[in-house]
Amino acid sequence: MCLSNLGQLPYANCPAVPPELVLLLPRWFYVNLYAMSSWTRTIVVPLSIFYAHKPCRRLPPEQGIAELFLQPPDTPLWPHRRRGASLAGPTSSSASIG
């Protein structure tokens, strides 16, 4: 989250909690802010605020951390697929049990 605030990672790679999910749902709904523990609220509420506003202060390139990444840091990481996994599902050779 801090790296996204500084423009080093896209917000698409951060955990997202839409504020509508937390603050606008009725108390009887399954996800209820008032039924969460205080520890969980201290995580969920700030995540929803950052998700709504997405603040960003870009750093100059010489102060960034782009050299630490094997792929460009702007590459979205979600949804994540395993290497070699196809969209069609497992093949017959990988699904067979020997």
CSV table of N, CA, C and O in Angstrom, one decimal:
chain,number,residue,atom,x,y,z
A,1,MET,N,0.8,-1.2,0.0
A,1,MET,CA,0.0,0.0,0.0
A,1,MET,C,0.9,1.3,0.0
A,1,MET,O,0.6,2.2,-0.7
A,2,CYS,N,1.9,1.2,0.8
A,2,CYS,CA,2.8,2.4,0.9
A,2,CYS,C,3.5,2.6,-0.5
A,2,CYS,O,3.7,3.8,-0.9
A,3,LEU,N,3.9,1.6,-1.1
A,3,LEU,CA,4.5,1.7,-2.4
A,3,LEU,C,3.6,2.3,-3.5
A,3,LEU,O,4.0,3.0,-4.4
A,4,SER,N,2.3,2.0,-3.4
A,4,SER,CA,1.3,2.6,-4.3
A,4,SER,C,1.1,4.1,-4.0
A,4,SER,O,0.9,4.9,-4.9
A,5,ASN,N,1.2,4.4,-2.7
A,5,ASN,CA,1.1,5.8,-2.3
A,5,ASN,C,2.2,6.7,-2.9
A,5,ASN,O,2.0,7.8,-3.2
A,6,LEU,N,3.3,6.0,-3.2
A,6,LEU,CA,4.5,6.7,-3.7
A,6,LEU,C,4.7,6.5,-5.2
A,6,LEU,O,5.7,6.9,-5.8
A,7,GLY,N,3.7,5.9,-5.8
A,7,GLY,CA,3.7,5.7,-7.3
A,7,GLY,C,4.7,4.6,-7.8
A,7,GLY,O,5.0,4.5,-8.9
A,8,GLN,N,5.1,3.7,-6.9
A,8,GLN,CA,6.0,2.6,-7.2
A,8,GLN,C,5.3,1.4,-7.7
A,8,GLN,O,5.9,0.6,-8.4
A,9,LEU,N,4.1,1.1,-7.3
A,9,LEU,CA,3.3,0.0,-7.7
A,9,LEU,C,1.9,0.5,-8.1
A,9,LEU,O,1.4,1.5,-7.5
A,10,PRO,N,1.2,-0.1,-9.0
A,10,PRO,CA,-0.2,0.3,-9.3
A,10,PRO,C,-1.1,-0.2,-8.2
A,10,PRO,O,-0.9,-1.2,-7.5
A,11,TYR,N,-2.2,0.6,-8.0
A,11,TYR,CA,-3.2,0.2,-6.9
A,11,TYR,C,-3.9,-1.1,-7.3
A,11,TYR,O,-4.4,-1.7,-6.4
A,12,ALA,N,-3.8,-1.5,-8.5
A,12,ALA,CA,-4.4,-2.8,-8.9
A,12,ALA,C,-3.7,-4.0,-8.2
A,12,ALA,O,-4.3,-5.1,-8.1
A,13,ASN,N,-2.5,-3.8,-7.7
A,13,ASN,CA,-1.8,-4.9,-7.1
A,13,ASN,C,-1.9,-4.9,-5.6
A,13,ASN,O,-1.3,-5.6,-4.9
A,14,CYS,N,-2.7,-4.0,-5.0
A,14,CYS,CA,-2.9,-3.9,-3.6
A,14,CYS,C,-4.2,-4.5,-3.2
A,14,CYS,O,-5.2,-4.6,-4.0
A,15,PRO,N,-4.3,-4.9,-1.9
A,15,PRO,CA,-5.6,-5.5,-1.4
A,15,PRO,C,-6.7,-4.4,-1.5
A,15,PRO,O,-6.4,-3.2,-1.1
A,16,ALA,N,-7.9,-4.7,-1.9
A,16,ALA,CA,-8.9,-3.7,-2.1
A,16,ALA,C,-10.1,-4.1,-1.2
A,16,ALA,O,-10.6,-5.2,-1.2
A,17,VAL,N,-10.6,-3.1,-0.5
A,17,VAL,CA,-11.8,-3.2,0.3
A,17,VAL,C,-12.7,-2.0,-0.1
A,17,VAL,O,-12.5,-0.9,0.3
A,18,PRO,N,-13.7,-2.2,-1.0
A,18,PRO,CA,-14.6,-1.1,-1.4
A,18,PRO,C,-15.3,-0.6,-0.2
A,18,PRO,O,-15.8,-1.3,0.7
A,19,PRO,N,-15.4,0.7,0.0
A,19,PRO,CA,-16.1,1.3,1.1
A,19,PRO,C,-17.6,1.0,1.1
A,19,PRO,O,-18.2,0.9,2.2
A,20,GLU,N,-18.2,0.7,0.0
A,20,GLU,CA,-19.6,0.3,-0.1
A,20,GLU,C,-19.8,-1.0,0.6
A,20,GLU,O,-20.8,-1.2,1.2
A,21,LEU,N,-18.8,-1.9,0.6
A,21,LEU,CA,-18.9,-3.2,1.2
A,21,LEU,C,-18.9,-3.1,2.7
A,21,LEU,O,-19.6,-3.8,3.4
A,22,VAL,N,-18.2,-2.1,3.2
A,22,VAL,CA,-18.1,-2.0,4.7
A,22,VAL,C,-19.1,-1.0,5.3
A,22,VAL,O,-19.7,-1.3,6.3
A,23,LEU,N,-19.3,0.2,4.7
A,23,LEU,CA,-20.0,1.2,5.4
A,23,LEU,C,-21.5,1.4,5.0
A,23,LEU,O,-22.2,1.9,5.8
A,24,LEU,N,-21.9,0.9,3.8
A,24,LEU,CA,-23.2,1.1,3.4
A,24,LEU,C,-24.2,0.0,3.5
A,24,LEU,O,-25.3,0.1,3.2
A,25,LEU,N,-23.7,-1.2,4.0
A,25,LEU,CA,-24.5,-2.3,4.1
A,25,LEU,C,-25.2,-2.3,5.4
A,25,LEU,O,-24.7,-1.8,6.4
A,26,PRO,N,-26.4,-2.9,5.5
A,26,PRO,CA,-27.2,-2.8,6.8
A,26,PRO,C,-26.5,-3.7,7.8
A,26,PRO,O,-25.7,-4.6,7.5
A,27,ARG,N,-26.9,-3.5,9.1
A,27,ARG,CA,-26.3,-4.3,10.2
A,27,ARG,C,-26.6,-5.8,10.1
A,27,ARG,O,-25.9,-6.6,10.6
A,28,TRP,N,-27.7,-6.2,9.5
A,28,TRP,CA,-28.1,-7.6,9.4
A,28,TRP,C,-27.3,-8.3,8.3
A,28,TRP,O,-27.4,-9.5,8.3
A,29,PHE,N,-26.6,-7.6,7.5
A,29,PHE,CA,-25.9,-8.2,6.4
A,29,PHE,C,-24.7,-9.1,6.9
A,29,PHE,O,-24.2,-8.8,8.0
A,30,TYR,N,-24.3,-10.0,6.1
A,30,TYR,CA,-23.2,-11.0,6.5
A,30,TYR,C,-21.9,-10.2,6.9
A,30,TYR,O,-21.3,-10.5,7.9
A,31,VAL,N,-21.5,-9.3,6.1
A,31,VAL,CA,-20.3,-8.5,6.3
A,31,VAL,C,-20.8,-7.2,7.1
A,31,VAL,O,-21.4,-6.3,6.5
A,32,ASN,N,-20.5,-7.1,8.3
A,32,ASN,CA,-21.0,-6.0,9.1
A,32,ASN,C,-19.8,-5.4,9.9
A,32,ASN,O,-19.1,-6.1,10.6
A,33,LEU,N,-19.6,-4.2,9.7
A,33,LEU,CA,-18.4,-3.5,10.3
A,33,LEU,C,-18.5,-3.6,11.9
A,33,LEU,O,-17.5,-3.7,12.5
A,34,TYR,N,-19.7,-3.5,12.4
A,34,TYR,CA,-19.9,-3.5,13.9
A,34,TYR,C,-19.7,-4.9,14.5
A,34,TYR,O,-19.5,-5.0,15.7
A,35,ALA,N,-19.8,-5.9,13.7
A,35,ALA,CA,-19.6,-7.3,14.2
A,35,ALA,C,-18.2,-7.7,14.1
A,35,ALA,O,-17.8,-8.7,14.6
A,36,MET,N,-17.3,-6.9,13.5
A,36,MET,CA,-15.9,-7.2,13.3
A,36,MET,C,-15.2,-6.9,14.6
A,36,MET,O,-15.6,-6.0,15.3
A,37,SER,N,-14.1,-7.5,14.9
A,37,SER,CA,-13.2,-7.2,16.0
A,37,SER,C,-12.6,-5.9,15.8
A,37,SER,O,-12.4,-5.4,14.6
A,38,SER,N,-12.1,-5.2,16.9
A,38,SER,CA,-11.5,-3.9,16.7
A,38,SER,C,-10.2,-4.0,15.9
A,38,SER,O,-9.8,-3.1,15.1
A,39,TRP,N,-9.5,-5.1,16.0
A,39,TRP,CA,-8.3,-5.4,15.2
A,39,TRP,C,-8.6,-5.4,13.7
A,39,TRP,O,-7.9,-4.8,12.9
A,40,THR,N,-9.6,-6.1,13.4
A,40,THR,CA,-10.0,-6.2,12.0
A,40,THR,C,-10.5,-4.8,11.4
A,40,THR,O,-10.2,-4.4,10.3
A,41,ARG,N,-11.2,-4.1,12.3
A,41,ARG,CA,-11.7,-2.7,11.8
A,41,ARG,C,-10.5,-1.8,11.6
A,41,ARG,O,-10.6,-1.0,10.7
A,42,THR,N,-9.4,-1.9,12.3
A,42,THR,CA,-8.3,-1.1,12.1
A,42,THR,C,-7.5,-1.4,10.8
A,42,THR,O,-6.7,-0.6,10.3
A,43,ILE,N,-7.8,-2.5,10.2
A,43,ILE,CA,-7.3,-2.9,8.9
A,43,ILE,C,-8.3,-2.6,7.8
A,43,ILE,O,-7.9,-2.0,6.8
A,44,VAL,N,-9.5,-2.9,8.0
A,44,VAL,CA,-10.5,-2.8,6.9
A,44,VAL,C,-10.9,-1.3,6.6
A,44,VAL,O,-11.0,-1.0,5.5
A,45,VAL,N,-11.1,-0.5,7.6
A,45,VAL,CA,-11.5,0.9,7.4
A,45,VAL,C,-10.4,1.7,6.6
A,45,VAL,O,-10.7,2.3,5.7
A,46,PRO,N,-9.1,1.6,7.1
A,46,PRO,CA,-8.1,2.3,6.3
A,46,PRO,C,-8.0,1.8,4.8
A,46,PRO,O,-7.8,2.6,3.9
A,47,LEU,N,-8.1,0.5,4.7
A,47,LEU,CA,-8.0,-0.1,3.3
A,47,LEU,C,-9.2,0.5,2.4
A,47,LEU,O,-9.0,0.7,1.3
A,48,SER,N,-10.3,0.6,3.0
A,48,SER,CA,-11.5,1.1,2.2
A,48,SER,C,-11.3,2.6,1.9
A,48,SER,O,-11.7,3.1,0.8
A,49,ILE,N,-10.7,3.4,2.8
A,49,ILE,CA,-10.4,4.8,2.5
A,49,ILE,C,-9.4,4.9,1.4
A,49,ILE,O,-9.6,5.7,0.5
A,50,PHE,N,-8.3,4.2,1.5
A,50,PHE,CA,-7.3,4.2,0.4
A,50,PHE,C,-7.9,3.7,-0.9
A,50,PHE,O,-7.5,4.3,-2.0
A,51,TYR,N,-8.8,2.8,-0.9
A,51,TYR,CA,-9.4,2.3,-2.1
A,51,TYR,C,-10.3,3.4,-2.7
A,51,TYR,O,-10.3,3.5,-4.0
A,52,ALA,N,-10.9,4.1,-1.9
A,52,ALA,CA,-11.8,5.2,-2.4
A,52,ALA,C,-11.0,6.4,-3.0
A,52,ALA,O,-11.4,6.9,-4.1
A,53,HIS,N,-10.0,6.8,-2.4
A,53,HIS,CA,-9.3,8.0,-2.8
A,53,HIS,C,-8.0,7.7,-3.6
A,53,HIS,O,-7.7,8.6,-4.5
A,54,LYS,N,-7.3,6.6,-3.4
A,54,LYS,CA,-6.1,6.3,-4.2
A,54,LYS,C,-5.1,7.4,-4.3
A,54,LYS,O,-4.8,7.9,-5.4
A,55,PRO,N,-4.7,7.9,-3.1
A,55,PRO,CA,-3.7,9.0,-3.2
A,55,PRO,C,-2.4,8.6,-3.8
A,55,PRO,O,-2.0,7.4,-3.7
A,56,CYS,N,-1.7,9.5,-4.4
A,56,CYS,CA,-0.4,9.1,-5.1
A,56,CYS,C,0.5,10.4,-5.1
A,56,CYS,O,0.1,11.4,-5.6
A,57,ARG,N,1.7,10.2,-4.6
A,57,ARG,CA,2.7,11.2,-4.8
A,57,ARG,C,3.9,10.6,-5.5
A,57,ARG,O,4.6,9.7,-4.9
A,58,ARG,N,4.1,10.9,-6.7
A,58,ARG,CA,5.1,10.3,-7.6
A,58,ARG,C,6.5,10.7,-7.1
A,58,ARG,O,6.8,11.9,-6.8
A,59,LEU,N,7.4,9.7,-7.0
A,59,LEU,CA,8.8,10.0,-6.7
A,59,LEU,C,9.6,10.2,-8.0
A,59,LEU,O,9.2,9.6,-9.0
A,60,PRO,N,10.6,10.9,-8.0
A,60,PRO,CA,11.5,11.0,-9.1
A,60,PRO,C,12.1,9.6,-9.4
A,60,PRO,O,12.3,8.8,-8.5
A,61,PRO,N,12.4,9.3,-10.7
A,61,PRO,CA,12.9,7.9,-11.0
A,61,PRO,C,14.2,7.6,-10.3
A,61,PRO,O,14.3,6.4,-9.9
A,62,GLU,N,15.0,8.5,-10.0
A,62,GLU,CA,16.3,8.2,-9.3
A,62,GLU,C,16.0,7.8,-7.8
A,62,GLU,O,16.9,7.2,-7.2
A,63,GLN,N,14.9,8.1,-7.3
A,63,GLN,CA,14.5,7.7,-5.9
A,63,GLN,C,13.6,6.5,-5.8
A,63,GLN,O,13.2,6.1,-4.7
A,64,GLY,N,13.2,6.0,-7.0
A,64,GLY,CA,12.3,4.8,-7.0
A,64,GLY,C,13.0,3.5,-6.8
A,64,GLY,O,14.2,3.4,-6.5
A,65,ILE,N,12.2,2.4,-6.9
A,65,ILE,CA,12.8,1.1,-6.6
A,65,ILE,C,12.5,0.2,-7.9
A,65,ILE,O,12.5,-1.0,-7.7
A,66,ALA,N,12.5,0.8,-9.0
A,66,ALA,CA,12.2,0.0,-10.3
A,66,ALA,C,13.2,-1.1,-10.5
A,66,ALA,O,12.9,-2.1,-11.1
A,67,GLU,N,14.4,-0.8,-10.1
A,67,GLU,CA,15.5,-1.8,-10.4
A,67,GLU,C,15.4,-3.1,-9.6
A,67,GLU,O,16.0,-4.1,-9.8
A,68,LEU,N,14.5,-3.1,-8.6
A,68,LEU,CA,14.3,-4.3,-7.8
A,68,LEU,C,13.3,-5.3,-8.4
A,68,LEU,O,13.2,-6.5,-8.0
A,69,PHE,N,12.6,-5.0,-9.5
A,69,PHE,CA,11.6,-5.8,-10.1
A,69,PHE,C,12.2,-6.5,-11.4
A,69,PHE,O,12.9,-5.9,-12.1
A,70,LEU,N,11.8,-7.8,-11.5
A,70,LEU,CA,12.2,-8.5,-12.7
A,70,LEU,C,11.3,-8.1,-13.9
A,70,LEU,O,11.8,-8.1,-15.0
A,71,GLN,N,10.0,-7.9,-13.6
A,71,GLN,CA,9.1,-7.4,-14.6
A,71,GLN,C,8.8,-6.0,-14.3
A,71,GLN,O,9.0,-5.5,-13.2
A,72,PRO,N,8.3,-5.2,-15.2
A,72,PRO,CA,8.0,-3.8,-14.9
A,72,PRO,C,7.0,-3.7,-13.8
A,72,PRO,O,6.0,-4.5,-13.7
A,73,PRO,N,7.2,-2.8,-12.8
A,73,PRO,CA,6.3,-2.7,-11.7
A,73,PRO,C,4.8,-2.4,-12.0
A,73,PRO,O,3.9,-2.6,-11.2
A,74,ASP,N,4.6,-1.8,-13.2
A,74,ASP,CA,3.2,-1.5,-13.6
A,74,ASP,C,2.5,-2.7,-14.1
A,74,ASP,O,1.3,-2.6,-14.4
A,75,THR,N,3.1,-3.9,-14.1
A,75,THR,CA,2.4,-5.1,-14.6
A,75,THR,C,1.4,-5.5,-13.5
A,75,THR,O,1.8,-5.7,-12.4
A,76,PRO,N,0.1,-5.6,-13.8
A,76,PRO,CA,-0.9,-6.1,-12.8
A,76,PRO,C,-0.6,-7.5,-12.4
A,76,PRO,O,-0.4,-8.4,-13.2
A,77,LEU,N,-0.8,-7.8,-11.1
A,77,LEU,CA,-0.5,-9.1,-10.6
A,77,LEU,C,-1.8,-9.9,-10.3
A,77,LEU,O,-1.7,-11.1,-10.0
A,78,TRP,N,-2.9,-9.3,-10.5
A,78,TRP,CA,-4.2,-10.0,-10.2
A,78,TRP,C,-5.1,-9.9,-11.4
A,78,TRP,O,-5.1,-8.9,-12.1
A,79,PRO,N,-5.8,-10.9,-11.8
A,79,PRO,CA,-5.8,-12.2,-11.2
A,79,PRO,C,-4.6,-13.0,-11.6
A,79,PRO,O,-4.0,-12.8,-12.6
A,80,HIS,N,-4.1,-13.8,-10.6
A,80,HIS,CA,-2.9,-14.5,-10.8
A,80,HIS,C,-3.1,-15.9,-11.3
A,80,HIS,O,-4.0,-16.6,-10.8
A,81,ARG,N,-2.4,-16.3,-12.3
A,81,ARG,CA,-2.5,-17.6,-12.8
A,81,ARG,C,-1.1,-18.3,-12.6
A,81,ARG,O,-0.1,-17.7,-12.7
A,82,ARG,N,-1.2,-19.6,-12.3
A,82,ARG,CA,0.1,-20.3,-12.1
A,82,ARG,C,0.8,-20.5,-13.4
A,82,ARG,O,0.2,-20.5,-14.5
A,83,ARG,N,2.1,-20.6,-13.4
A,83,ARG,CA,2.8,-20.8,-14.6
A,83,ARG,C,2.4,-22.1,-15.2
A,83,ARG,O,2.3,-23.1,-14.6
A,84,GLY,N,2.2,-22.1,-16.5
A,84,GLY,CA,1.9,-23.3,-17.3
A,84,GLY,C,0.4,-23.7,-17.2
A,84,GLY,O,0.0,-24.6,-17.8
A,85,ALA,N,-0.4,-22.9,-16.3
A,85,ALA,CA,-1.8,-23.2,-16.2
A,85,ALA,C,-2.5,-22.6,-17.4
A,85,ALA,O,-2.3,-21.5,-17.8
A,86,SER,N,-3.4,-23.4,-18.0
A,86,SER,CA,-4.1,-22.9,-19.2
A,86,SER,C,-5.5,-22.6,-18.7
A,86,SER,O,-6.0,-23.0,-17.6
A,87,LEU,N,-6.2,-21.8,-19.5
A,87,LEU,CA,-7.6,-21.4,-19.2
A,87,LEU,C,-8.5,-22.6,-19.4
A,87,LEU,O,-9.6,-22.6,-18.8
A,88,ALA,N,-8.1,-23.6,-20.1
A,88,ALA,CA,-9.0,-24.7,-20.4
A,88,ALA,C,-9.0,-25.7,-19.3
A,88,ALA,O,-9.9,-26.6,-19.3
A,89,GLY,N,-8.1,-25.6,-18.3
A,89,GLY,CA,-8.1,-26.6,-17.2
A,89,GLY,C,-7.0,-27.6,-17.4
A,89,GLY,O,-6.2,-27.6,-18.3
A,90,PRO,N,-7.0,-28.6,-16.5
A,90,PRO,CA,-5.9,-29.6,-16.5
A,90,PRO,C,-6.1,-30.5,-17.8
A,90,PRO,O,-7.2,-30.8,-18.2
A,91,THR,N,-5.0,-30.9,-18.3
A,91,THR,CA,-5.0,-31.9,-19.4
A,91,THR,C,-5.1,-33.3,-18.9
A,91,THR,O,-5.0,-33.5,-17.7
A,92,SER,N,-5.4,-34.2,-19.8
A,92,SER,CA,-5.6,-35.6,-19.4
A,92,SER,C,-4.4,-36.2,-18.8
A,92,SER,O,-4.4,-37.0,-17.9
A,93,SER,N,-3.2,-35.8,-19.3
A,93,SER,CA,-2.0,-36.4,-18.8
A,93,SER,C,-1.7,-35.9,-17.3
A,93,SER,O,-1.2,-36.6,-16.5
A,94,SER,N,-2.0,-34.6,-17.0
A,94,SER,CA,-1.7,-34.1,-15.7
A,94,SER,C,-2.8,-34.5,-14.7
A,94,SER,O,-2.6,-34.5,-13.5
A,95,ALA,N,-4.0,-34.9,-15.2
A,95,ALA,CA,-5.1,-35.3,-14.3
A,95,ALA,C,-5.1,-36.8,-14.0
A,95,ALA,O,-5.7,-37.2,-13.1
A,96,SER,N,-4.3,-37.6,-14.7
A,96,SER,CA,-4.3,-39.0,-14.5
A,96,SER,C,-3.5,-39.3,-13.2
A,96,SER,O,-2.5,-38.7,-12.9
A,97,ILE,N,-4.0,-40.3,-12.5
A,97,ILE,CA,-3.3,-40.7,-11.3
A,97,ILE,C,-2.6,-42.1,-11.6
A,97,ILE,O,-3.3,-43.0,-12.0
A,98,GLY,N,-1.3,-42.1,-11.3
A,98,GLY,CA,-0.6,-43.3,-11.7
A,98,GLY,C,-0.3,-44.1,-10.6
A,98,GLY,O,-0.3,-45.0,-10.0
